[in-house]
Tab-separated table of C-alpha atoms in Angstrom:
chain	number	residue	atom	x	y	z
A	1	MET	CA	-9.371	32.792	-7.319
A	2	ARG	CA	-7.244	30.824	-4.862
A	3	GLY	CA	-4.203	28.666	-5.427
A	4	ARG	CA	-1.667	26.482	-3.698
A	5	VAL	CA	1.652	25.067	-4.859
A	6	VAL	CA	3.708	22.305	-3.228
A	7	GLY	CA	7.193	21.227	-4.280
A	8	ALA	CA	9.557	18.680	-2.783
A	9	TYR	CA	12.906	17.137	-3.663
A	10	GLN	CA	14.589	14.194	-1.973
A	11	ASP	CA	18.072	12.798	-2.529
A	12	LYS	CA	18.146	9.588	-0.515
A	13	HIS	CA	21.132	7.384	0.151
A	14	SER	CA	20.886	4.099	2.015
A	15	ASN	CA	22.646	1.613	4.245
A	16	VAL	CA	22.432	-0.714	1.233
A	17	ASP	CA	25.591	-0.716	-0.910
A	18	HIS	CA	25.650	1.485	-4.056
A	19	TYR	CA	21.936	2.361	-3.814
A	20	GLN	CA	20.482	5.853	-3.944
A	21	ARG	CA	17.279	7.471	-5.151
A	22	SER	CA	16.148	10.967	-6.048
A	23	ASN	CA	12.475	11.950	-5.859
A	24	GLU	CA	10.783	15.016	-7.256
A	25	VAL	CA	7.217	16.065	-6.426
A	26	PHE	CA	5.265	19.048	-7.687
A	27	TYR	CA	1.607	19.733	-6.928
A	28	GLY	CA	-0.520	22.717	-7.865
A	29	ILE	CA	-4.206	23.532	-7.456
A	30	LEU	CA	-6.460	26.475	-8.379
A	31	GLU	CA	-9.956	27.232	-7.136
A	32	ALA	CA	-12.351	29.673	-8.817
A	33	ASP	CA	-15.809	30.762	-7.702
A	34	LEU	CA	-17.982	30.757	-10.825
A	35	GLY	CA	-20.826	32.156	-8.772
A	36	GLU	CA	-22.113	32.121	-5.216
A	37	SER	CA	-22.982	28.429	-5.486
A	38	THR	CA	-20.503	27.003	-8.010
A	39	LEU	CA	-16.857	26.124	-7.421
A	40	LEU	CA	-14.355	25.036	-10.075
A	41	THR	CA	-11.142	23.318	-9.034
A	42	VAL	CA	-8.312	22.331	-11.375
A	43	GLY	CA	-4.936	20.916	-10.522
A	44	ALA	CA	-1.927	18.874	-11.561
A	45	ASP	CA	0.504	16.516	-9.903
A	46	TYR	CA	4.021	15.592	-11.068
A	47	GLN	CA	6.153	12.863	-9.498
A	48	ASP	CA	9.491	11.345	-10.508
A	49	SER	CA	11.476	8.573	-8.824
A	50	ASP	CA	14.974	7.963	-10.219
A	51	PRO	CA	16.940	5.220	-8.415
A	52	GLU	CA	20.425	3.837	-8.995
A	53	GLY	CA	21.529	0.368	-7.942
A	54	SER	CA	18.008	-1.110	-7.757
A	55	SER	CA	17.871	-4.606	-6.284
A	56	TRP	CA	15.674	-7.335	-7.736
A	57	GLY	CA	14.550	-10.685	-6.394
A	58	GLY	CA	16.248	-10.803	-2.984
A	59	ILE	CA	18.991	-12.781	-1.261
A	60	PRO	CA	18.945	-16.606	-1.571
A	61	LEU	CA	17.770	-18.021	1.758
A	62	LEU	CA	20.056	-21.045	1.569
A	63	ASP	CA	23.499	-21.705	0.153
A	64	SER	CA	24.130	-24.757	-1.998
A	65	ALA	CA	24.851	-26.847	1.124
A	66	GLY	CA	21.398	-26.074	2.540
A	67	ASN	CA	22.575	-23.646	5.260
A	68	PHE	CA	21.144	-20.175	5.925
A	69	ASN	CA	22.884	-17.734	3.577
A	70	ASP	CA	23.748	-15.033	6.130
A	71	MET	CA	24.656	-11.919	4.130
A	72	PRO	CA	25.370	-8.438	5.546
A	73	ARG	CA	22.406	-6.079	5.857
A	74	SER	CA	24.221	-3.731	3.477
A	75	PHE	CA	24.407	-6.340	0.699
A	76	ASN	CA	22.817	-5.251	-2.581
A	77	ASN	CA	22.253	-7.896	-5.243
A	78	GLY	CA	21.590	-5.198	-7.871
A	79	ALA	CA	24.116	-4.120	-10.460
A	80	ARG	CA	25.350	-0.542	-10.149
A	81	TRP	CA	23.563	0.368	-13.386
A	82	SER	CA	20.320	-1.352	-12.350
A	83	ARG	CA	17.447	1.115	-12.103
A	84	TRP	CA	13.663	1.041	-11.853
A	85	GLY	CA	12.614	4.578	-12.710
A	86	GLN	CA	8.971	5.500	-12.211
A	87	TYR	CA	6.905	8.605	-12.886
A	88	ALA	CA	3.341	9.850	-12.494
A	89	ARG	CA	1.567	12.740	-14.213
A	90	THR	CA	-1.921	13.667	-13.071
A	91	GLY	CA	-4.393	16.322	-14.108
A	92	PHE	CA	-7.758	16.723	-12.405
A	93	ALA	CA	-10.777	18.990	-12.350
A	94	THR	CA	-13.828	19.232	-10.096
A	95	LEU	CA	-17.011	21.213	-10.640
A	96	GLU	CA	-19.268	21.515	-7.584
A	97	HIS	CA	-22.638	23.245	-7.379
A	98	THR	CA	-24.660	23.761	-4.200
A	99	PHE	CA	-28.404	24.064	-4.569
A	100	GLY	CA	-30.609	26.162	-2.330
A	101	ASN	CA	-31.983	23.155	-0.453
A	102	ASP	CA	-28.489	21.998	0.675
A	103	TRP	CA	-28.199	19.458	-2.111
A	104	VAL	CA	-24.853	19.282	-3.906
A	105	ALA	CA	-23.908	18.084	-7.389
A	106	LYS	CA	-20.281	17.243	-8.070
A	107	LEU	CA	-18.408	16.255	-11.233
A	108	GLN	CA	-14.870	14.892	-10.916
A	109	LEU	CA	-12.548	14.327	-13.888
A	110	ASN	CA	-9.136	12.706	-13.666
A	111	HIS	CA	-6.362	11.982	-16.176
A	112	GLN	CA	-3.289	10.062	-15.009
A	113	VAL	CA	-0.194	8.534	-16.574
A	114	ASN	CA	1.886	6.080	-14.515
A	115	GLY	CA	5.050	5.046	-16.293
A	116	TYR	CA	8.247	3.117	-15.726
A	117	ASP	CA	11.635	2.737	-17.394
A	118	ALA	CA	13.449	-0.191	-15.822
A	119	SER	CA	16.803	-1.655	-16.804
A	120	LEU	CA	17.391	-4.373	-14.243
A	121	GLY	CA	20.232	-6.689	-13.376
A	122	ALA	CA	20.646	-8.558	-10.105
A	123	ALA	CA	22.527	-11.554	-8.738
A	124	ALA	CA	19.297	-13.306	-7.795
A	125	GLY	CA	19.227	-16.748	-9.408
A	126	GLY	CA	20.569	-19.944	-7.872
A	127	ASN	CA	22.330	-20.692	-4.578
A	128	PRO	CA	25.969	-19.805	-3.792
A	129	ASP	CA	28.576	-22.428	-2.957
A	130	PRO	CA	29.638	-21.607	0.638
A	131	VAL	CA	33.328	-22.111	-0.269
A	132	THR	CA	33.754	-20.778	-3.809
A	133	GLY	CA	30.741	-18.440	-4.142
A	134	GLU	CA	29.833	-20.050	-7.474
A	135	GLY	CA	26.342	-21.110	-8.485
A	136	VAL	CA	24.547	-17.770	-8.856
A	137	SER	CA	23.408	-16.107	-12.069
A	138	MET	CA	21.905	-12.720	-12.841
A	139	TRP	CA	18.295	-11.890	-13.494
A	140	LEU	CA	18.286	-9.509	-16.456
A	141	GLY	CA	15.541	-7.553	-18.176
A	142	GLN	CA	14.519	-4.166	-19.487
A	143	TYR	CA	10.897	-3.021	-19.262
A	144	ILE	CA	9.517	0.269	-20.568
A	145	GLY	CA	5.829	1.074	-20.375
A	146	LYS	CA	3.016	3.146	-18.968
A	147	THR	CA	-0.628	3.028	-17.919
A	148	THR	CA	-2.849	5.875	-19.089
A	149	SER	CA	-6.091	6.313	-17.123
A	150	ASN	CA	-9.097	8.535	-17.665
A	151	ALA	CA	-11.954	8.617	-15.158
A	152	ALA	CA	-15.126	10.581	-14.483
A	153	ASP	CA	-17.493	10.522	-11.520
A	154	LEU	CA	-20.758	12.446	-11.174
A	155	TYR	CA	-23.015	12.401	-8.130
A	156	VAL	CA	-25.637	14.380	-6.267
A	157	SER	CA	-26.090	14.280	-2.503
A	158	GLY	CA	-28.306	15.906	0.017
A	159	LYS	CA	-30.694	15.625	2.951
A	160	PHE	CA	-34.400	14.933	2.958
A	161	GLU	CA	-37.231	14.572	5.477
A	162	TRP	CA	-39.078	11.268	5.875
A	163	PHE	CA	-41.377	10.181	8.715
A	164	GLY	CA	-40.372	13.256	10.699
A	165	ARG	CA	-36.628	12.512	10.549
A	166	GLN	CA	-33.767	13.789	8.415
A	167	HIS	CA	-31.896	11.385	6.162
A	168	GLU	CA	-29.146	11.587	3.495
A	169	LEU	CA	-28.998	10.274	-0.048
A	170	VAL	CA	-26.175	9.967	-2.597
A	171	VAL	CA	-26.815	8.977	-6.234
A	172	GLY	CA	-24.089	8.826	-8.837
A	173	GLY	CA	-22.248	7.105	-11.637
A	174	SER	CA	-18.674	6.643	-12.806
A	175	VAL	CA	-16.756	5.558	-15.887
A	176	SER	CA	-13.059	4.870	-16.472
A	177	ARG	CA	-10.665	3.583	-19.122
A	178	LYS	CA	-7.102	2.311	-18.628
A	179	ARG	CA	-4.595	1.454	-21.311
A	180	TRP	CA	-1.372	-0.378	-20.445
A	181	VAL	CA	1.468	-0.563	-22.975
A	182	ASN	CA	4.725	-2.342	-22.270
A	183	ASN	CA	7.836	-3.364	-24.156
A	184	GLY	CA	10.187	-6.025	-22.862
A	185	TYR	CA	13.851	-6.423	-23.788
A	186	SER	CA	16.478	-9.083	-23.078
A	187	PRO	CA	20.293	-9.069	-23.332
A	188	GLN	CA	21.772	-9.689	-26.738
A	189	PRO	CA	23.405	-13.127	-27.164
A	190	GLY	CA	26.839	-13.485	-25.633
A	191	TYR	CA	26.270	-11.539	-22.429
A	192	VAL	CA	27.807	-13.389	-19.461
A	193	SER	CA	25.149	-13.652	-16.735
A	194	SER	CA	26.961	-15.999	-14.342
A	195	VAL	CA	28.443	-14.545	-11.151
A	196	ALA	CA	31.998	-15.728	-10.527
A	197	ASP	CA	31.910	-15.261	-6.729
A	198	TYR	CA	28.653	-14.265	-5.065
A	199	TYR	CA	30.411	-13.333	-1.819
A	200	ALA	CA	32.678	-10.896	-3.670
A	201	TRP	CA	29.767	-9.324	-5.593
A	202	THR	CA	29.929	-5.514	-5.769
A	203	GLY	CA	27.508	-4.929	-8.653
A	204	ASP	CA	30.354	-3.696	-10.852
A	205	VAL	CA	29.371	-5.437	-14.111
A	206	PRO	CA	28.656	-3.936	-17.545
A	207	GLU	CA	25.122	-3.245	-18.664
A	208	PRO	CA	24.119	-5.449	-21.598
A	209	ASP	CA	23.002	-4.252	-24.993
A	210	TRP	CA	19.255	-4.839	-25.016
A	211	GLN	CA	17.187	-6.346	-27.797
A	212	TRP	CA	13.400	-6.081	-28.096
A	213	GLY	CA	11.543	-9.249	-27.164
A	214	TYR	CA	7.794	-8.575	-26.991
A	215	GLY	CA	5.130	-5.934	-26.477
A	216	ASP	CA	1.844	-5.606	-24.585
A	217	ASN	CA	-1.154	-3.389	-25.246
A	218	GLN	CA	-4.214	-3.887	-23.017
A	219	VAL	CA	-7.322	-1.791	-22.456
A	220	THR	CA	-9.561	-2.105	-19.390
A	221	ARG	CA	-12.922	-0.358	-19.073
A	222	GLU	CA	-15.109	0.119	-16.004
A	223	SER	CA	-18.442	1.823	-15.484
A	224	GLY	CA	-21.225	1.764	-12.962
A	225	ALA	CA	-23.911	3.516	-11.003
A	226	TYR	CA	-24.413	3.694	-7.253
A	227	VAL	CA	-26.877	4.823	-4.610
A	228	VAL	CA	-26.298	5.249	-0.866
A	229	GLY	CA	-28.836	6.089	1.818
A	230	ARG	CA	-28.077	7.050	5.414
A	231	PHE	CA	-31.251	6.738	7.447
A	232	ASP	CA	-31.911	8.046	10.955
A	233	LEU	CA	-34.347	5.315	12.058
A	234	ALA	CA	-34.449	6.388	15.711
A	235	ASP	CA	-32.389	8.487	18.099
A	236	PRO	CA	-29.983	5.608	18.856
A	237	LEU	CA	-30.280	3.677	15.551
A	238	LYS	CA	-28.739	4.528	12.156
A	239	LEU	CA	-28.922	2.515	8.933
A	240	ILE	CA	-26.600	2.772	5.932
A	241	VAL	CA	-27.725	0.889	2.847
A	242	GLY	CA	-26.649	1.082	-0.742
A	243	SER	CA	-25.739	-0.708	-3.917
A	244	ARG	CA	-23.528	-0.396	-6.952
A	245	ILE	CA	-24.081	-1.804	-10.426
A	246	ALA	CA	-20.691	-2.512	-11.978
A	247	ASN	CA	-19.514	-3.217	-15.516
A	248	TYR	CA	-15.984	-4.436	-16.224
A	249	LYS	CA	-14.253	-5.328	-19.471
A	250	SER	CA	-10.653	-6.397	-20.062
A	251	PRO	CA	-9.047	-8.469	-22.836
A	252	ASP	CA	-9.872	-11.658	-20.899
A	253	THR	CA	-12.974	-10.710	-18.876
A	254	ASP	CA	-16.321	-9.146	-19.735
A	255	GLU	CA	-18.833	-8.732	-16.899
A	256	SER	CA	-21.808	-6.387	-16.863
A	257	GLY	CA	-24.689	-5.640	-14.556
A	258	VAL	CA	-22.916	-6.959	-11.455
A	259	VAL	CA	-24.947	-5.875	-8.411
A	260	VAL	CA	-22.817	-5.054	-5.355
A	261	PRO	CA	-25.076	-4.318	-2.338
A	262	TYR	CA	-24.009	-3.384	1.185
A	263	ALA	CA	-25.683	-2.448	4.444
A	264	GLY	CA	-24.665	-1.372	7.924
A	265	LEU	CA	-26.353	-0.673	11.271
A	266	VAL	CA	-25.093	1.451	14.173
A	267	TYR	CA	-26.838	1.413	17.563
A	268	ASP	CA	-25.843	3.858	20.330
A	269	LEU	CA	-25.914	2.056	23.690
A	270	ASN	CA	-25.269	5.315	25.550
A	271	ARG	CA	-23.253	8.498	25.051
A	272	ASN	CA	-19.955	6.546	25.133
A	273	PHE	CA	-20.589	3.203	23.454
A	274	SER	CA	-22.165	1.987	20.222
A	275	VAL	CA	-22.354	-1.347	18.440
A	276	PHE	CA	-22.259	-1.849	14.691
A	277	ALA	CA	-22.629	-4.559	12.073
A	278	SER	CA	-22.169	-4.519	8.313
A	279	TYR	CA	-22.469	-6.758	5.277
A	280	SER	CA	-21.259	-6.171	1.745
A	281	THR	CA	-20.551	-8.074	-1.403
A	282	ILE	CA	-17.191	-7.630	-3.120
A	283	PHE	CA	-16.468	-6.862	-6.756
A	284	LYS	CA	-13.036	-5.260	-7.033
A	285	PRO	CA	-11.013	-5.092	-10.260
A	286	GLN	CA	-7.365	-5.969	-9.701
A	287	GLY	CA	-4.089	-4.733	-11.130
A	288	ASN	CA	-2.201	-7.966	-10.396
A	289	GLN	CA	-1.031	-9.886	-13.463
A	290	ASP	CA	-0.194	-13.504	-14.215
A	291	GLU	CA	2.996	-14.689	-15.923
A	292	GLN	CA	1.527	-13.933	-19.359
A	293	GLY	CA	0.699	-10.361	-18.359
A	294	ARG	CA	-3.043	-10.994	-18.130
A	295	VAL	CA	-4.805	-9.038	-15.395
A	296	LEU	CA	-6.498	-11.293	-12.853
A	297	ASP	CA	-10.284	-11.413	-12.862
A	298	PRO	CA	-11.954	-9.051	-10.367
A	299	LEU	CA	-11.888	-10.064	-6.722
A	300	GLU	CA	-15.385	-11.247	-5.761
A	301	GLY	CA	-17.004	-12.395	-2.551
A	302	ARG	CA	-18.680	-11.288	0.674
A	303	SER	CA	-17.630	-9.346	3.757
A	304	TYR	CA	-19.083	-9.464	7.278
A	305	GLU	CA	-18.093	-7.253	10.218
A	306	ALA	CA	-19.400	-6.482	13.697
A	307	GLY	CA	-17.980	-4.591	16.617
A	308	LEU	CA	-18.054	-2.026	19.383
A	309	LYS	CA	-17.007	1.635	19.264
A	310	ALA	CA	-16.271	3.880	22.228
A	311	GLU	CA	-15.816	7.642	22.574
A	312	PHE	CA	-14.553	9.482	25.672
A	313	TYR	CA	-13.718	13.038	26.739
A	314	ASP	CA	-16.069	14.631	24.175
A	315	GLY	CA	-14.528	12.666	21.328
A	316	ARG	CA	-10.900	13.315	22.197
A	317	LEU	CA	-10.268	9.610	22.853
A	318	ASN	CA	-11.683	6.860	20.626
A	319	ALA	CA	-11.500	3.072	20.757
A	320	SER	CA	-12.948	0.207	18.738
A	321	ALA	CA	-13.071	-3.582	18.611
A	322	ALA	CA	-14.258	-5.541	15.591
A	323	VAL	CA	-14.457	-9.073	14.238
A	324	PHE	CA	-14.644	-9.773	10.506
A	325	GLN	CA	-14.871	-12.494	7.907
A	326	LEU	CA	-14.143	-12.324	4.179
A	327	GLU	CA	-15.113	-14.933	1.580
A	328	GLN	CA	-13.227	-14.273	-1.657
A	329	ASP	CA	-12.724	-15.708	-5.139
A	330	ASN	CA	-9.878	-14.721	-7.487
A	331	TYR	CA	-7.726	-14.058	-4.427
A	332	ALA	CA	-4.259	-12.977	-5.641
A	333	GLN	CA	-1.483	-15.390	-4.682
A	334	PRO	CA	2.136	-15.146	-5.969
A	335	THR	CA	3.186	-17.992	-8.272
A	336	GLY	CA	6.965	-17.641	-8.060
A	337	GLY	CA	7.138	-16.407	-11.654
A	338	ARG	CA	7.458	-12.942	-13.135
A	339	THR	CA	5.162	-10.805	-15.247
A	340	PRO	CA	6.234	-9.528	-18.679
A	341	SER	CA	7.134	-6.207	-17.021
A	342	GLY	CA	9.381	-7.896	-14.439
A	343	GLY	CA	6.982	-7.750	-11.497
A	344	ILE	CA	5.656	-10.500	-9.261
A	345	ALA	CA	3.241	-12.806	-11.056
A	346	TYR	CA	0.013	-13.956	-9.384
A	347	GLU	CA	-2.724	-16.538	-9.778
A	348	GLY	CA	-6.327	-16.246	-8.601
A	349	LEU	CA	-7.339	-18.638	-5.822
A	350	MET	CA	-10.966	-19.622	-5.346
A	351	GLY	CA	-12.770	-20.066	-2.052
A	352	VAL	CA	-10.420	-18.165	0.279
A	353	ARG	CA	-11.912	-17.396	3.690
A	354	THR	CA	-10.268	-14.840	6.002
A	355	LYS	CA	-11.239	-14.462	9.654
A	356	GLY	CA	-9.869	-12.007	12.180
A	357	TYR	CA	-10.330	-9.229	14.674
A	358	GLU	CA	-8.944	-5.732	15.295
A	359	LEU	CA	-8.527	-3.564	18.409
A	360	GLU	CA	-7.699	0.144	18.108
A	361	VAL	CA	-7.352	3.171	20.365
A	362	SER	CA	-6.390	6.737	19.428
A	363	GLY	CA	-6.642	10.202	20.841
A	364	GLN	CA	-5.815	12.225	23.914
A	365	LEU	CA	-5.396	10.545	27.294
A	366	ALA	CA	-4.721	13.846	29.057
A	367	PRO	CA	-3.850	17.408	27.995
A	368	GLY	CA	-0.712	17.146	25.877
A	369	TRP	CA	-0.610	13.340	25.959
A	370	GLN	CA	-1.494	11.587	22.676
A	371	VAL	CA	-1.623	7.847	22.047
A	372	GLN	CA	-2.368	5.590	19.096
A	373	GLY	CA	-2.251	1.815	19.162
A	374	GLY	CA	-3.790	-1.338	17.838
A	375	TYR	CA	-3.697	-5.097	17.605
A	376	ALA	CA	-4.766	-7.095	14.561
A	377	HIS	CA	-5.165	-10.826	13.998
A	378	LYS	CA	-6.215	-12.560	10.801
A	379	ILE	CA	-5.880	-15.963	9.158
A	380	ALA	CA	-6.697	-16.732	5.520
A	381	ARG	CA	-7.429	-20.299	4.406
A	382	GLN	CA	-8.393	-22.097	1.244
A	383	GLN	CA	-10.362	-24.993	2.673
A	384	SER	CA	-8.023	-26.130	5.503
A	385	THR	CA	-4.774	-24.799	3.970
A	386	LYS	CA	-3.428	-21.447	5.117
A	387	VAL	CA	-2.661	-18.885	2.406
A	388	SER	CA	-0.970	-15.477	2.560
A	389	THR	CA	1.454	-16.940	5.095
A	390	LEU	CA	4.108	-14.378	4.120
A	391	GLU	CA	1.968	-11.815	5.954
A	392	PRO	CA	2.002	-11.977	9.775
A	393	GLU	CA	-1.145	-13.331	11.400
A	394	ASP	CA	-0.658	-11.027	14.402
A	395	GLN	CA	0.527	-7.410	14.568
A	396	PHE	CA	0.687	-4.909	17.415
A	397	SER	CA	1.740	-1.261	17.540
A	398	VAL	CA	1.571	1.582	20.038
A	399	HIS	CA	2.903	5.132	19.700
A	400	THR	CA	2.642	7.965	22.189
A	401	SER	CA	3.826	11.541	22.533
A	402	TYR	CA	3.754	14.067	25.363
A	403	ARG	CA	4.029	17.847	25.154
A	404	LEU	CA	6.141	19.150	28.034
A	405	THR	CA	5.361	22.318	29.971
A	406	GLY	CA	7.103	24.618	32.432
A	407	VAL	CA	10.868	24.962	31.962
A	408	ALA	CA	10.667	22.445	29.102
A	409	ASP	CA	7.917	24.337	27.295
A	410	GLY	CA	8.185	23.856	23.534
A	411	TRP	CA	9.492	20.307	23.787
A	412	SER	CA	7.562	17.143	22.891
A	413	VAL	CA	8.890	13.637	23.421
A	414	GLY	CA	7.519	10.309	22.312
A	415	GLY	CA	8.174	6.760	21.313
A	416	GLY	CA	6.613	3.637	19.990
A	417	ALA	CA	6.799	-0.103	19.751
A	418	ARG	CA	5.935	-2.401	16.836
A	419	TRP	CA	5.612	-6.168	17.005
A	420	GLN	CA	4.672	-8.772	14.462
A	421	GLY	CA	4.382	-12.521	14.623
A	422	SER	CA	6.250	-15.026	12.523
A	423	THR	CA	5.666	-15.673	8.841
A	424	PHE	CA	6.405	-18.838	6.914
A	425	GLY	CA	6.545	-20.408	3.495
A	426	THR	CA	7.722	-23.480	1.616
A	427	ILE	CA	11.162	-23.091	0.030
A	428	THR	CA	13.482	-25.309	-2.029
A	429	ASN	CA	16.544	-26.839	-0.368
A	430	PRO	CA	19.264	-27.045	-3.052
A	431	ALA	CA	21.226	-29.664	-1.079
A	432	THR	CA	18.389	-32.188	-1.119
A	433	GLY	CA	16.324	-30.944	-4.052
A	434	GLY	CA	13.252	-31.164	-1.852
A	435	SER	CA	10.964	-28.647	-0.179
A	436	GLN	CA	11.009	-27.472	3.428
A	437	LEU	CA	9.173	-24.993	5.620
A	438	HIS	CA	11.013	-21.804	6.546
A	439	ARG	CA	9.647	-19.677	9.380
A	440	THR	CA	10.816	-16.226	10.460
A	441	GLU	CA	11.074	-15.211	14.108
A	442	PRO	CA	8.628	-12.737	15.690
A	443	TYR	CA	10.265	-9.399	16.431
A	444	TRP	CA	9.878	-6.099	18.273
A	445	LEU	CA	10.970	-2.704	16.929
A	446	LEU	CA	11.262	0.368	19.165
A	447	ASP	CA	11.185	4.003	17.955
A	448	ALA	CA	11.844	7.347	19.643
A	449	MET	CA	11.012	10.969	18.853
A	450	ALA	CA	11.830	14.458	20.141
A	451	ARG	CA	10.436	17.735	18.782
A	452	TYR	CA	11.083	21.374	19.622
A	453	GLN	CA	8.642	24.108	18.600
A	454	PHE	CA	10.655	27.325	18.211
A	455	ASN	CA	7.585	29.437	17.405
A	456	ASP	CA	4.257	29.155	15.580
A	457	GLN	CA	6.005	28.635	12.232
A	458	LEU	CA	9.268	26.789	12.947
A	459	SER	CA	9.839	23.349	14.490
A	460	ALA	CA	12.525	20.651	14.451
A	461	THR	CA	11.878	16.915	14.886
A	462	LEU	CA	14.332	14.089	15.546
A	463	ASN	CA	13.149	10.525	14.821
A	464	VAL	CA	15.084	7.367	15.615
A	465	ASN	CA	13.601	4.221	14.081
A	466	ASN	CA	14.602	0.705	15.141
A	467	LEU	CA	16.217	2.221	18.213
A	468	LEU	CA	17.833	-1.046	19.388
A	469	ASP	CA	19.090	-1.889	15.874
A	470	LYS	CA	17.135	-5.145	15.711
A	471	HIS	CA	18.158	-7.635	12.985
A	472	TYR	CA	15.098	-9.022	11.185
A	473	TYR	CA	14.159	-10.110	7.695
A	474	THR	CA	11.167	-10.932	5.531
A	475	ILE	CA	10.997	-13.863	3.143
A	476	PHE	CA	9.577	-14.431	-0.289
A	477	SER	CA	9.250	-18.188	-0.342
A	478	TRP	CA	8.220	-18.391	-4.024
A	479	TYR	CA	11.766	-17.367	-4.967
A	480	SER	CA	13.341	-18.886	-1.800
A	481	THR	CA	14.802	-15.456	-1.006
A	482	TYR	CA	14.837	-12.976	1.865
A	483	THR	CA	15.320	-9.237	2.431
A	484	TRP	CA	16.798	-7.570	5.494
A	485	GLY	CA	14.735	-4.980	7.354
A	486	GLU	CA	16.088	-1.479	7.834
A	487	PRO	CA	18.700	-1.062	10.604
A	488	ARG	CA	18.643	1.802	13.096
A	489	ASN	CA	18.162	5.072	11.239
A	490	VAL	CA	17.980	8.698	12.340
A	491	ARG	CA	16.068	11.517	10.652
A	492	LEU	CA	16.178	15.207	11.507
A	493	THR	CA	13.408	17.340	10.010
A	494	LEU	CA	13.154	21.130	10.034
A	495	ASN	CA	9.639	22.370	9.274
A	496	TYR	CA	8.578	25.941	8.574
A	497	ARG	CA	4.933	26.881	8.007
A	498	PHE	CA	4.099	30.029	6.079
């Protein structure tokens, strides 16, 4: 019998006014050998997140005169009592048996409850008058609910000989059931939701008395079977081919016998380089909801990818380059409304095509010198119109660390840089009543790190994120709002390994 227990507690304050959050995590696992070839694993996971002063919606991009509404980075539109508490409870078990011919059978069972208790109030509606601060009202709502999930997966895997070569096969099936219940509440009549002066807002307003408004109770079921084969066709050529048969049922959708095939080829050019190509169909149930609380139909489509992989220094340094294309239906796009539980509401777009490429490198350049970096570019369009424009089309990151020697033995230093291109969306100008395009500026963020290893068990690490204290923000054009990015922040971590 073997066991492991992990516990963590975090009490986090923020640069944002009157916001703080406490997190609790507990994880435990036990392993028992039921025989020489059978292993039983059981475990549980407990997580709690309890915030105070939760924001909601964002900061209006424009004031009532149509000018950029430049608020401090510390501004919090949430009331002091506003909170979006969340919790997760998970229990799991795995039974694994190894047969004498190196085949393995594995059964995985999982029970999970994800819940929330949110009482929310935020100065998020309207646009402030630049002189008086009038013109803003509060978003208000209370949402209490949970999703209970049960899932099982059973598969067998192993190797077999065919035409003088060794191949691998995986055959399995899975089943799951999710039930979402939710209750929504609104303020009782008479509660004053208008904000007298947005620029003097401190979140110091009373919490309303809530009255029940509606309830939700939805059940989603999934099941399927799958088979995967990994074939060694020749010394330099490998083939991966497989398929899944999926069944999906929700209150608004009932699909069965959906065949989801995929295939991939890898060809080794030499000991350092290989090329690959893959194709797969897409059938992916979604958790996104529309404004009525209905879950969007599963994401469906096709995926194509091809690229080059490289490996150097006996695998210590790896690099890759790939191009890809996705063709998707029921692509989730925000509508600007809210779900019954207060979240972002979505609609499913048809015929969205995404094209892009990715470059990555990671590993060891020299003894003690680690590097990880990448560049990604993608554009999604529905016919000729770009979608997902609130996500950057281009992103770049590089991080490196170096372990010092000699008189500085025990020290490691490092740093990184992150860059992303501009994003844009159509917003409403309250001065004209019309629409206009708002585009954010591209930005760089620099980070730094220093670590000292006292001994094999004890180390201390200092991280400085956004080293140059760059001002940047992201937008949510559907609400015509924005959110400031985190300013410079410093974290000191002491780590002891038993």
